[in-house]
CSV table of C-alpha atoms and ligand atoms in Angstrom, one decimal:
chain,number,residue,atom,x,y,z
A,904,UNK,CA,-7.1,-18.2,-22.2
A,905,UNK,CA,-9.4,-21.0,-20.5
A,906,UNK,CA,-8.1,-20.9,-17.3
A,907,UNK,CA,-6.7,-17.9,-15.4
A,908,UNK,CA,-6.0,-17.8,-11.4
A,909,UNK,CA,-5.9,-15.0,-9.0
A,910,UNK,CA,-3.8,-14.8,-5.3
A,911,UNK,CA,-2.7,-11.8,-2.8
A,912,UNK,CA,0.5,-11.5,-2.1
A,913,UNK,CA,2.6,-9.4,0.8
A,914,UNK,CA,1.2,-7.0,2.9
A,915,UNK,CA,-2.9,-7.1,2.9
A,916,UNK,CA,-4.7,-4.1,1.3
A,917,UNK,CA,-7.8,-2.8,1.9
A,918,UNK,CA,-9.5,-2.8,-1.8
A,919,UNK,CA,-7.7,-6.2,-2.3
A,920,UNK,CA,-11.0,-7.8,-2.6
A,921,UNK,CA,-12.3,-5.4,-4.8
A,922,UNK,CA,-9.8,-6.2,-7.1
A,923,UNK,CA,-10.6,-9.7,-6.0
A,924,UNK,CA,-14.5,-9.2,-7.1
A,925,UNK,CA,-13.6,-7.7,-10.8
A,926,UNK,CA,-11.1,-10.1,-11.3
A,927,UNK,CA,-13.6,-13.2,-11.1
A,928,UNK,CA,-16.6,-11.4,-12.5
A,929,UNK,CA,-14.8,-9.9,-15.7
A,930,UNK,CA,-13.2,-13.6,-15.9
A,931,UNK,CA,-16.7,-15.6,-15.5
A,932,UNK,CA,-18.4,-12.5,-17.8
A,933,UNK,CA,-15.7,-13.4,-20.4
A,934,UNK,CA,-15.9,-17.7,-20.2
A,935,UNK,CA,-13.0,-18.1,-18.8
A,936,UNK,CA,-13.0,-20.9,-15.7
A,937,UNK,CA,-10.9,-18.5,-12.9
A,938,UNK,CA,-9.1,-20.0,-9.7
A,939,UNK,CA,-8.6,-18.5,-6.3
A,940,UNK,CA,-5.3,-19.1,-4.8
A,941,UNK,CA,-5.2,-19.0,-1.0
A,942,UNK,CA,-1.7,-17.6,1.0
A,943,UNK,CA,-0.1,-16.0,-2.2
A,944,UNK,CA,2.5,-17.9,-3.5
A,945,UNK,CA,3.0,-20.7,-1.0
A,946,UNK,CA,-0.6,-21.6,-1.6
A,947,UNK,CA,0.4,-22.0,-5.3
A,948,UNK,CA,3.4,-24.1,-4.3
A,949,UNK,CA,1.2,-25.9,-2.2
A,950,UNK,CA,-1.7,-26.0,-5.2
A,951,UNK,CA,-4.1,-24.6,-2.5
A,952,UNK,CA,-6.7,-23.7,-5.4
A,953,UNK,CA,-10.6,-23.7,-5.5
A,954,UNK,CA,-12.7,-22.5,-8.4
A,955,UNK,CA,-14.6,-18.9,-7.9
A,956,UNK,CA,-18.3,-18.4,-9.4
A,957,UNK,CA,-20.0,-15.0,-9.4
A,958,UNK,CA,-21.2,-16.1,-5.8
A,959,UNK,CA,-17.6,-16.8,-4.7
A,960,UNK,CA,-17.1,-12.8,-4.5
A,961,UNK,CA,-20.7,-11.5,-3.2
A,962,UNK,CA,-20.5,-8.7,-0.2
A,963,UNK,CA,-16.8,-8.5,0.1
A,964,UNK,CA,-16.6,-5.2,-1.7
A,965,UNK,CA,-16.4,-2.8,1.2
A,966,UNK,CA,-14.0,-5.3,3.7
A,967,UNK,CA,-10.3,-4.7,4.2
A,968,UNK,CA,-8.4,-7.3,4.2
A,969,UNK,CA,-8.3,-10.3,1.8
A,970,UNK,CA,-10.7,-13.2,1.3
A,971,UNK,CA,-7.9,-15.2,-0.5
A,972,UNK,CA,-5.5,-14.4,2.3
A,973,UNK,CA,-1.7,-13.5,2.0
A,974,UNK,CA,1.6,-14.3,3.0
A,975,UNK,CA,5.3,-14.4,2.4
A,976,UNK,CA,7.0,-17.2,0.7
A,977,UNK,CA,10.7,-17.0,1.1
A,978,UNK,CA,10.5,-21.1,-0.7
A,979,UNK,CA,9.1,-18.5,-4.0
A,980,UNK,CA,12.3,-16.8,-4.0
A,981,UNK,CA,14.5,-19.8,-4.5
A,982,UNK,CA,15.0,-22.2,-7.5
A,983,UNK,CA,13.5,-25.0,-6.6
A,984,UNK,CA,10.6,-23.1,-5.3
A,985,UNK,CA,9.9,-21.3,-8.6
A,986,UNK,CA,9.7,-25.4,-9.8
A,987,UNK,CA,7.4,-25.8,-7.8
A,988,UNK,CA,5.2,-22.9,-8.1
A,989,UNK,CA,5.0,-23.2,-12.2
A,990,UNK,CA,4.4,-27.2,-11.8
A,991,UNK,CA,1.4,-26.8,-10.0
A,992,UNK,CA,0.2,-23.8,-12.5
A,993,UNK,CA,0.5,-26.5,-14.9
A,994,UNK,CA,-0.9,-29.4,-13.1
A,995,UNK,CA,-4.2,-27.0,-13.0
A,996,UNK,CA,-3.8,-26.2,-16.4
A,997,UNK,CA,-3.7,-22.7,-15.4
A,998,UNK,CA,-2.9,-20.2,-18.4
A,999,UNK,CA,-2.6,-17.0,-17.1
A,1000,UNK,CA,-2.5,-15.9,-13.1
A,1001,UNK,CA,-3.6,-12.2,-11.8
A,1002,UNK,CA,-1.2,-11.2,-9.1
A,1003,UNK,CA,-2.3,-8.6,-7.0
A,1004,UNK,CA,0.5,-7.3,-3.9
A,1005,UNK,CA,3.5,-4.7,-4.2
A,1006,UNK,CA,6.7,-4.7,-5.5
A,1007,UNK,CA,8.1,-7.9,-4.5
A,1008,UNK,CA,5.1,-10.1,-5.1
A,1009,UNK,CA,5.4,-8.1,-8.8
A,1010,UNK,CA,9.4,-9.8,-9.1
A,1011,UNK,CA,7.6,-13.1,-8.4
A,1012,UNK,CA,5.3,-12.2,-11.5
A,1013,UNK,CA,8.2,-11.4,-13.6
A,1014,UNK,CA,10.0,-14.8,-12.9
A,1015,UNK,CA,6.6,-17.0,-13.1
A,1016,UNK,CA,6.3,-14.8,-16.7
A,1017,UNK,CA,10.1,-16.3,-17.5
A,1018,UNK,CA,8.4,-19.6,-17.2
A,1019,UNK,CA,5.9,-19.7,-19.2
A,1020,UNK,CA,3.0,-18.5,-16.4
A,1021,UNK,CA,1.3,-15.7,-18.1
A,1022,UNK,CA,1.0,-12.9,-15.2
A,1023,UNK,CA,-0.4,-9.4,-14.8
A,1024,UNK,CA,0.6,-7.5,-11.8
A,1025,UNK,CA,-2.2,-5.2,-10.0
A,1026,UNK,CA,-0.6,-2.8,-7.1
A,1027,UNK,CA,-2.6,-3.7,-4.1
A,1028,UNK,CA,0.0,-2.3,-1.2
A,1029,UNK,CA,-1.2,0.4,1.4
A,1030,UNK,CA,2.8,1.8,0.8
A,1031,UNK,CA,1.8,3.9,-2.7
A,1032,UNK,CA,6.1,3.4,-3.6
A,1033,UNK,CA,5.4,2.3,-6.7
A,1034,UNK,CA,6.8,4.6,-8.9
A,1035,UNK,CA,4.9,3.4,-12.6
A,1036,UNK,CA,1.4,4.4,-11.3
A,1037,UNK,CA,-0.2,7.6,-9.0
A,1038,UNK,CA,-1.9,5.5,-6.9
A,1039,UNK,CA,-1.8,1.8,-5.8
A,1040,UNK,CA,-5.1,-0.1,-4.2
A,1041,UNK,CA,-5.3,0.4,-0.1
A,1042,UNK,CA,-3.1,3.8,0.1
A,1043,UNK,CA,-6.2,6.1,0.1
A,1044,UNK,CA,-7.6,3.7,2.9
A,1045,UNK,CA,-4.6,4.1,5.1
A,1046,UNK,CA,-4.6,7.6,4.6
A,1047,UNK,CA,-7.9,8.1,5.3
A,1048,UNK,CA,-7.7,5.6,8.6
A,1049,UNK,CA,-4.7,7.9,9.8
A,1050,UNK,CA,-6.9,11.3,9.0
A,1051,UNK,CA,-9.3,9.4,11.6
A,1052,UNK,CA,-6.7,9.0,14.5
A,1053,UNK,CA,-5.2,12.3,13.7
A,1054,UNK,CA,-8.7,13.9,14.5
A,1055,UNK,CA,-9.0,11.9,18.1
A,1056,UNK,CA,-5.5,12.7,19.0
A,1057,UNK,CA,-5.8,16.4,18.1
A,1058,UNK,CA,-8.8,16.4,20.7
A,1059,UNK,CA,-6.6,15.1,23.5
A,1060,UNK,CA,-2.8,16.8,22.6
A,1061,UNK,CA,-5.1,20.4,22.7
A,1062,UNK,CA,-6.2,19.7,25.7
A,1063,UNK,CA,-3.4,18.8,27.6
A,1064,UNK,CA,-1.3,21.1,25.5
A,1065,UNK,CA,1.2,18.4,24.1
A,1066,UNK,CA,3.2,17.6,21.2
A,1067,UNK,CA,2.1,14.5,19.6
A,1068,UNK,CA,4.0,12.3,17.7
A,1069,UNK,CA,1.9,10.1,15.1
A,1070,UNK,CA,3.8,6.9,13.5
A,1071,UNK,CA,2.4,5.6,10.4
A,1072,UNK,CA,3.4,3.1,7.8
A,1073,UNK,CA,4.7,3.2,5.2
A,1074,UNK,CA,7.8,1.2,4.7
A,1075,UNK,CA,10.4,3.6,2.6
A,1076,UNK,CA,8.0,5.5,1.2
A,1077,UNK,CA,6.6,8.7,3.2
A,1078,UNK,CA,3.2,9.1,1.2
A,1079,UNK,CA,0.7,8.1,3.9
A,1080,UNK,CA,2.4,10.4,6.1
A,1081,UNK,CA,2.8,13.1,3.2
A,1082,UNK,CA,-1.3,12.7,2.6
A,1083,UNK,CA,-2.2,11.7,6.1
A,1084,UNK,CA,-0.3,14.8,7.3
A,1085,UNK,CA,-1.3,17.7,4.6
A,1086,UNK,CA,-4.8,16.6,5.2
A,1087,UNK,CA,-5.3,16.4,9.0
A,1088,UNK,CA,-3.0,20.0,9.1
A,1089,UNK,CA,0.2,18.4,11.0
A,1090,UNK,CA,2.7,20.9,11.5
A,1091,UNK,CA,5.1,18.8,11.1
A,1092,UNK,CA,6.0,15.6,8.5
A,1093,UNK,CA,8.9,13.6,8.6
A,1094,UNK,CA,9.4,11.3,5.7
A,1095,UNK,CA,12.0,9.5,4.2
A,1096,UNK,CA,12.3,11.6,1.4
A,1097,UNK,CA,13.1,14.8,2.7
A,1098,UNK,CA,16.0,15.8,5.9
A,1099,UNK,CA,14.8,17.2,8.8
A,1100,UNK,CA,17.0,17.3,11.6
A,1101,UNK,CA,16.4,17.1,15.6
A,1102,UNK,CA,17.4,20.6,15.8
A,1103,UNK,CA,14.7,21.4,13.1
A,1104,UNK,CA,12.0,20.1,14.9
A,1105,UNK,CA,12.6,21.4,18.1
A,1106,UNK,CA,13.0,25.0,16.7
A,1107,UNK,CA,10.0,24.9,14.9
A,1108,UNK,CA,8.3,23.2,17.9
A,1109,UNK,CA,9.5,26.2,20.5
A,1110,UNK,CA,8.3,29.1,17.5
A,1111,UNK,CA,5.1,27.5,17.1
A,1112,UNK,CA,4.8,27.6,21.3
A,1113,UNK,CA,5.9,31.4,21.1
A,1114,UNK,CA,3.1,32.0,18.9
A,1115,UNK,CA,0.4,30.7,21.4
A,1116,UNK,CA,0.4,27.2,19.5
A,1117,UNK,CA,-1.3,24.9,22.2
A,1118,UNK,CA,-0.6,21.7,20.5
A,1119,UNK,CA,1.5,20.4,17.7
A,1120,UNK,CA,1.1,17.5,15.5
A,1121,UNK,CA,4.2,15.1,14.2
A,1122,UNK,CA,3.1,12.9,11.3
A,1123,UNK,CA,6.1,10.3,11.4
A,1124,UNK,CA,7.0,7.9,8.5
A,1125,UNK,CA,8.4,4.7,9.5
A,1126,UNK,CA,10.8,4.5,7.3
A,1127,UNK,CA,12.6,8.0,8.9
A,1128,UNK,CA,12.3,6.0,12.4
A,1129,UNK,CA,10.6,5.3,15.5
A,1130,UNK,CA,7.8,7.5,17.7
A,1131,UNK,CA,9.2,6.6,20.8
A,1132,UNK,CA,12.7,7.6,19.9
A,1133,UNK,CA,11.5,10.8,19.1
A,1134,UNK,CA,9.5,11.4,21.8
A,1135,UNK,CA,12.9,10.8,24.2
A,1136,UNK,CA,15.1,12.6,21.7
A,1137,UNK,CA,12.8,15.7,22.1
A,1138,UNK,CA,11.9,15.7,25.6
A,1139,UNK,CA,15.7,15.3,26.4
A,1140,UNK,CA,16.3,18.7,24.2
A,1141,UNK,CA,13.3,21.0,24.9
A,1142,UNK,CA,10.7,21.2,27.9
A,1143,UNK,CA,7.6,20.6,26.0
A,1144,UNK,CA,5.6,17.9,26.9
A,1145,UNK,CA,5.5,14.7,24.0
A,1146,UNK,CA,3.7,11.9,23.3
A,1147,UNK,CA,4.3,9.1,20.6
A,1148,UNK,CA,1.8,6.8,19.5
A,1149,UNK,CA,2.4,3.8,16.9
A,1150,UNK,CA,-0.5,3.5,14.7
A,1151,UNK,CA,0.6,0.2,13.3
A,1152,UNK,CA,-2.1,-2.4,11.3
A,1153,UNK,CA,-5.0,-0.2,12.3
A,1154,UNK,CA,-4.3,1.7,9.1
A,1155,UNK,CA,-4.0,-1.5,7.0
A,1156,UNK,CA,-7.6,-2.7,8.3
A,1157,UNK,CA,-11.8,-1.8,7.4
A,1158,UNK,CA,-13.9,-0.4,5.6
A,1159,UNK,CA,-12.3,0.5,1.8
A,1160,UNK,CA,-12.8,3.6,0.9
A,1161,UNK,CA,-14.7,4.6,-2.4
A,1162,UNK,CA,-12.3,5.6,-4.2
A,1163,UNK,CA,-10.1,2.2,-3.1
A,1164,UNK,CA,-13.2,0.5,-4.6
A,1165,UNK,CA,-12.7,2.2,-7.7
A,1166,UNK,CA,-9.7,2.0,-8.5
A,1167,UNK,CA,-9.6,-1.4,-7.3
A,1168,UNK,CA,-12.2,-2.8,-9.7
A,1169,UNK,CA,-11.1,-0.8,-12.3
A,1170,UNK,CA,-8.0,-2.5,-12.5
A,1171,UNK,CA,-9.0,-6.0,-11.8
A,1172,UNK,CA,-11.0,-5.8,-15.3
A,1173,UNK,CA,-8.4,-4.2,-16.9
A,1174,UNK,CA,-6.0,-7.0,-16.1
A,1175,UNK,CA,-8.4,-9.4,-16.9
A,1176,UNK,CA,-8.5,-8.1,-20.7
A,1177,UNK,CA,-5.1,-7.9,-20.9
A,1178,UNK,CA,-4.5,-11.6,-20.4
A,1179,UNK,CA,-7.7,-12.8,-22.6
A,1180,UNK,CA,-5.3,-10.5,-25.2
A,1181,UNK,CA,-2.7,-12.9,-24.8
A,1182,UNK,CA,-0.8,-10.6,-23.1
A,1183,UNK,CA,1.8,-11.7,-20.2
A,1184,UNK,CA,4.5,-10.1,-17.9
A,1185,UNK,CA,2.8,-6.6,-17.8
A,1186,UNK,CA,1.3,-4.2,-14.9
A,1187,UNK,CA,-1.9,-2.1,-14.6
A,1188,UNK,CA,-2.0,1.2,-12.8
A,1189,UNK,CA,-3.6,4.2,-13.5
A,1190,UNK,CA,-1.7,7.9,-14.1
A,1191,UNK,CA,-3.7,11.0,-14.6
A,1192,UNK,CA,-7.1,9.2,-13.8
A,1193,UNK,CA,-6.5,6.7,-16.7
A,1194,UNK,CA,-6.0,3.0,-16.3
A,1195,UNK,CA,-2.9,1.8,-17.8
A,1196,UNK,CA,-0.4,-0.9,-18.0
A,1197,UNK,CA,3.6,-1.5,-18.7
A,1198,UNK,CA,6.1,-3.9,-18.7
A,1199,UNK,CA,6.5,-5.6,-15.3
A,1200,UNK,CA,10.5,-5.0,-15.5
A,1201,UNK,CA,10.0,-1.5,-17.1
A,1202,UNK,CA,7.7,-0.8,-14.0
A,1203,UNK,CA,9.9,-2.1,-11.8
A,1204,UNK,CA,13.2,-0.4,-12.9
A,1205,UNK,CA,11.3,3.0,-12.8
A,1206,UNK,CA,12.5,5.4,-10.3
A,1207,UNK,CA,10.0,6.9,-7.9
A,1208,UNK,CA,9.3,10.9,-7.5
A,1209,UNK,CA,8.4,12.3,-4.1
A,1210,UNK,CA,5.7,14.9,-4.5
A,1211,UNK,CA,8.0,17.9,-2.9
A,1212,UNK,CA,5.6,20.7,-4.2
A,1213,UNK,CA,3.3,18.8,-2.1
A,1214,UNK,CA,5.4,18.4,0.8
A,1215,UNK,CA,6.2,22.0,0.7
A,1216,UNK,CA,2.6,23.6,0.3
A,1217,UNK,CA,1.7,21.5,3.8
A,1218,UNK,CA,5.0,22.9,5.2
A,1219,UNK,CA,3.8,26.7,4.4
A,1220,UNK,CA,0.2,25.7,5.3
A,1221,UNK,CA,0.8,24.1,8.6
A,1222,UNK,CA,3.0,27.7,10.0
A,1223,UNK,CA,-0.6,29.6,10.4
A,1224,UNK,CA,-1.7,29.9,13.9
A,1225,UNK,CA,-4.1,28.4,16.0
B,1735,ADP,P1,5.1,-6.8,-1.4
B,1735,ADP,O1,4.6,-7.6,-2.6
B,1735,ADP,O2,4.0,-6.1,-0.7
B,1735,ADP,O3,6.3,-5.9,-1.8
B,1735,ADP,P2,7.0,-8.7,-0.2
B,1735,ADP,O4,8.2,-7.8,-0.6
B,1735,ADP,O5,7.0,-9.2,1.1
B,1735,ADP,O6,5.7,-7.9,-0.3
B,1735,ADP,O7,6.9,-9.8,-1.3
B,1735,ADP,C1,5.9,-10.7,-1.3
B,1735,ADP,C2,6.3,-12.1,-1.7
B,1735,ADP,O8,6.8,-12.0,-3.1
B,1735,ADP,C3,7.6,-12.6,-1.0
B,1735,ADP,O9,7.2,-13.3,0.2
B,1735,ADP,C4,8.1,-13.6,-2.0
B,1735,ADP,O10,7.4,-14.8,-2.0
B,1735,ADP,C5,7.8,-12.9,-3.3
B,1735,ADP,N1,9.0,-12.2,-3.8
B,1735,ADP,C6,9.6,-11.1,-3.2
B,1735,ADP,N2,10.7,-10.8,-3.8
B,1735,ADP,C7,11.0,-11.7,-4.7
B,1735,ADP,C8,12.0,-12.0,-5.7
B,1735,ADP,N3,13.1,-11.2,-5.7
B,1735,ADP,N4,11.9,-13.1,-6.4
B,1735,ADP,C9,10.8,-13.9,-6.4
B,1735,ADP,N5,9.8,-13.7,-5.5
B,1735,ADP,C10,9.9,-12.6,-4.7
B,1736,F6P,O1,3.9,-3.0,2.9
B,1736,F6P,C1,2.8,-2.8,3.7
B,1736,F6P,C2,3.2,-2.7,5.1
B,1736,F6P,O2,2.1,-2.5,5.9
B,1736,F6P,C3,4.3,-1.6,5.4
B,1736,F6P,O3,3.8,-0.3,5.5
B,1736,F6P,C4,4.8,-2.1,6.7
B,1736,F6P,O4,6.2,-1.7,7.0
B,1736,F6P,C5,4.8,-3.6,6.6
B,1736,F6P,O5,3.8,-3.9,5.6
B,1736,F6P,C6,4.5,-4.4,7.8
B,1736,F6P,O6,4.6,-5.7,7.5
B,1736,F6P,P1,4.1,-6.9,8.4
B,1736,F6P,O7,2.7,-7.2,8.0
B,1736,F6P,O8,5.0,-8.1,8.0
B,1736,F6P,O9,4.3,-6.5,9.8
């Protein structure tokens, strides 16, 4: 490997340019000449490419977001765009490319892999559905940016004695409200994974009232629906005062949290070996606090686990009075 290349693809991540930063800096420590792409994989249709140095990645460890930029390329998913993408790869020379996004920017690293373009997928996606690793870059970020809102809402719903409803992201996947919730003591968490009907949730609102409960706290995938549905669905059903709030990119933005940063760098270097090993069409991701990596399509094909011990241990926890 001479020449290796690195892009963001999808949704942005916090921790993304942590990944970013080992990445170049295990590249450049190794000889190898590394590329930025910019706007995922239209810039690499487009050959938007520059050449990174150490410098390239100084004080962008702690920001959200990504200094390579992102987007969605629906030219990538066609033929003729795929021709494209893997003639400019080889117009640069490039040997090897580190993509770093979810599960659809890792189908583009399987078909690029087809071609001949070397790729290694890291799972930067604030979602956590991948099913082949614990914990992918940006999810304990979100969480923790929800935990934050959870805390300033609680101060106002206690007050005014309210239900609140919190939406978070999330896409199918209900682990940042799973996390979000267990950890800022929802007493209630509606994801994806698990039924809970309307009737459920207005039961357990009207016991928890009967108990003295002055407030109540609705963590909300997205993926089960909308906070301002549930608000109306509720208020039409029960007289208890509700309030739904949409937390939307807030969660996706600042400061990475430590443990973001670790993993993040972590598995930039690790997917940085892997290629200088001549290896191609593979994932990193860490299980059991150990970094390690798979076939892309194996990854892919895996079939995710929602935590239900989890899911219920919040449930028993969050029935204790106030
Ligand atoms: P994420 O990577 O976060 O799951 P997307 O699903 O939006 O985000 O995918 C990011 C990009 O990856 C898409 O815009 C597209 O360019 C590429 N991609 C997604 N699915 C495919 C596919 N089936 N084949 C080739 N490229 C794909
Ligand atoms: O995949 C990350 C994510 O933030 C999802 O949680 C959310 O549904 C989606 O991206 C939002 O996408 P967009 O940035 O296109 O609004």
């Amino acid at each position: 490997m001479k020449n290796i290349a690195v892009l963001t693809s999808g949704g942005d991540a916090p921790g993304m340019n942590a990944a970013i930063r080992a990445v170049v800096r295990t590249a450049i420590h190794n000889g190898i000449r590394i590329y930025g792409i910019r706007k995922g994989y239209k810039g690499l249709i487009n050959g938007d490419f520059f050449e990174m140095d150490m410098s390239s990645v100084s004080d962008i460890i702690h920001r959200g977001g990504t200094i390579l930029q992102t987007a969605r390329s629906e030219e990538f998913k066609t033929p003729e765009g795929l021709k494209k993408a893997v003639n400019m790869a080889r117009i640069f020379n490039i040997d090897g490319i580190v993509i770093i996004g979810g599960d659809g920017s890792f189908m583009g690293a399987k078909k690029l892999t087809e071609q001949g373009i070397a790729c290694i997928g890291i799972p930067g996606t604030i979602d956590n559905d991948l099913a082949y690793t614990d914990y992918t870059v940006g999810f304990d970020t979100a969480v923790n940016n929800v935990l934050d809102a959870i805390n300033k809402i609680r101060d106002t719903s206690t007050s005014h004695e309210r239900v609140s409803i919190i939406e978070v992201m999330g896409r199918h996947c209900g682990d940042i409200a799973l996390y979000a919730g267990m950890a800022g003591g929802a007493e209630i968490i509606l994801v994806p994974e698990m039924e809970c009907s309307l009737d459920c949730i207005c039961r357990t609102l009207i016991q928890r009232r009967n108990m003295g409960k002055l407030h109540s706290i609705i963590i909300l995938a997205e993926g089960v629906g909308n906070a301002k549905d549930l608000e109306k669905q509720i208020a039409e059903k029960v007289d208890i005062e509700v309030r739904g709030t949409i937390l939307g990119y807030i969660q996706r933005g600042g400061n990475t949290t430590a443990a973001d940063r670790i993993l993040a760098s972590r598995l930039g270097a690790r997917a940085v070996d892997l290629l200088k090993e001549g290896n191609a069409g593979r994932v990193v991701g860490i299980r059991d606090n150990r970094i390690i990596d798979m076939d892309i399509t194996e990854a892919l094909n895996m079939e995710r686990k929602f935590q239900k011990e989890l899911y219920e241990a919040a449930e028993i926890l969050a029935s204790n009075m106030k």
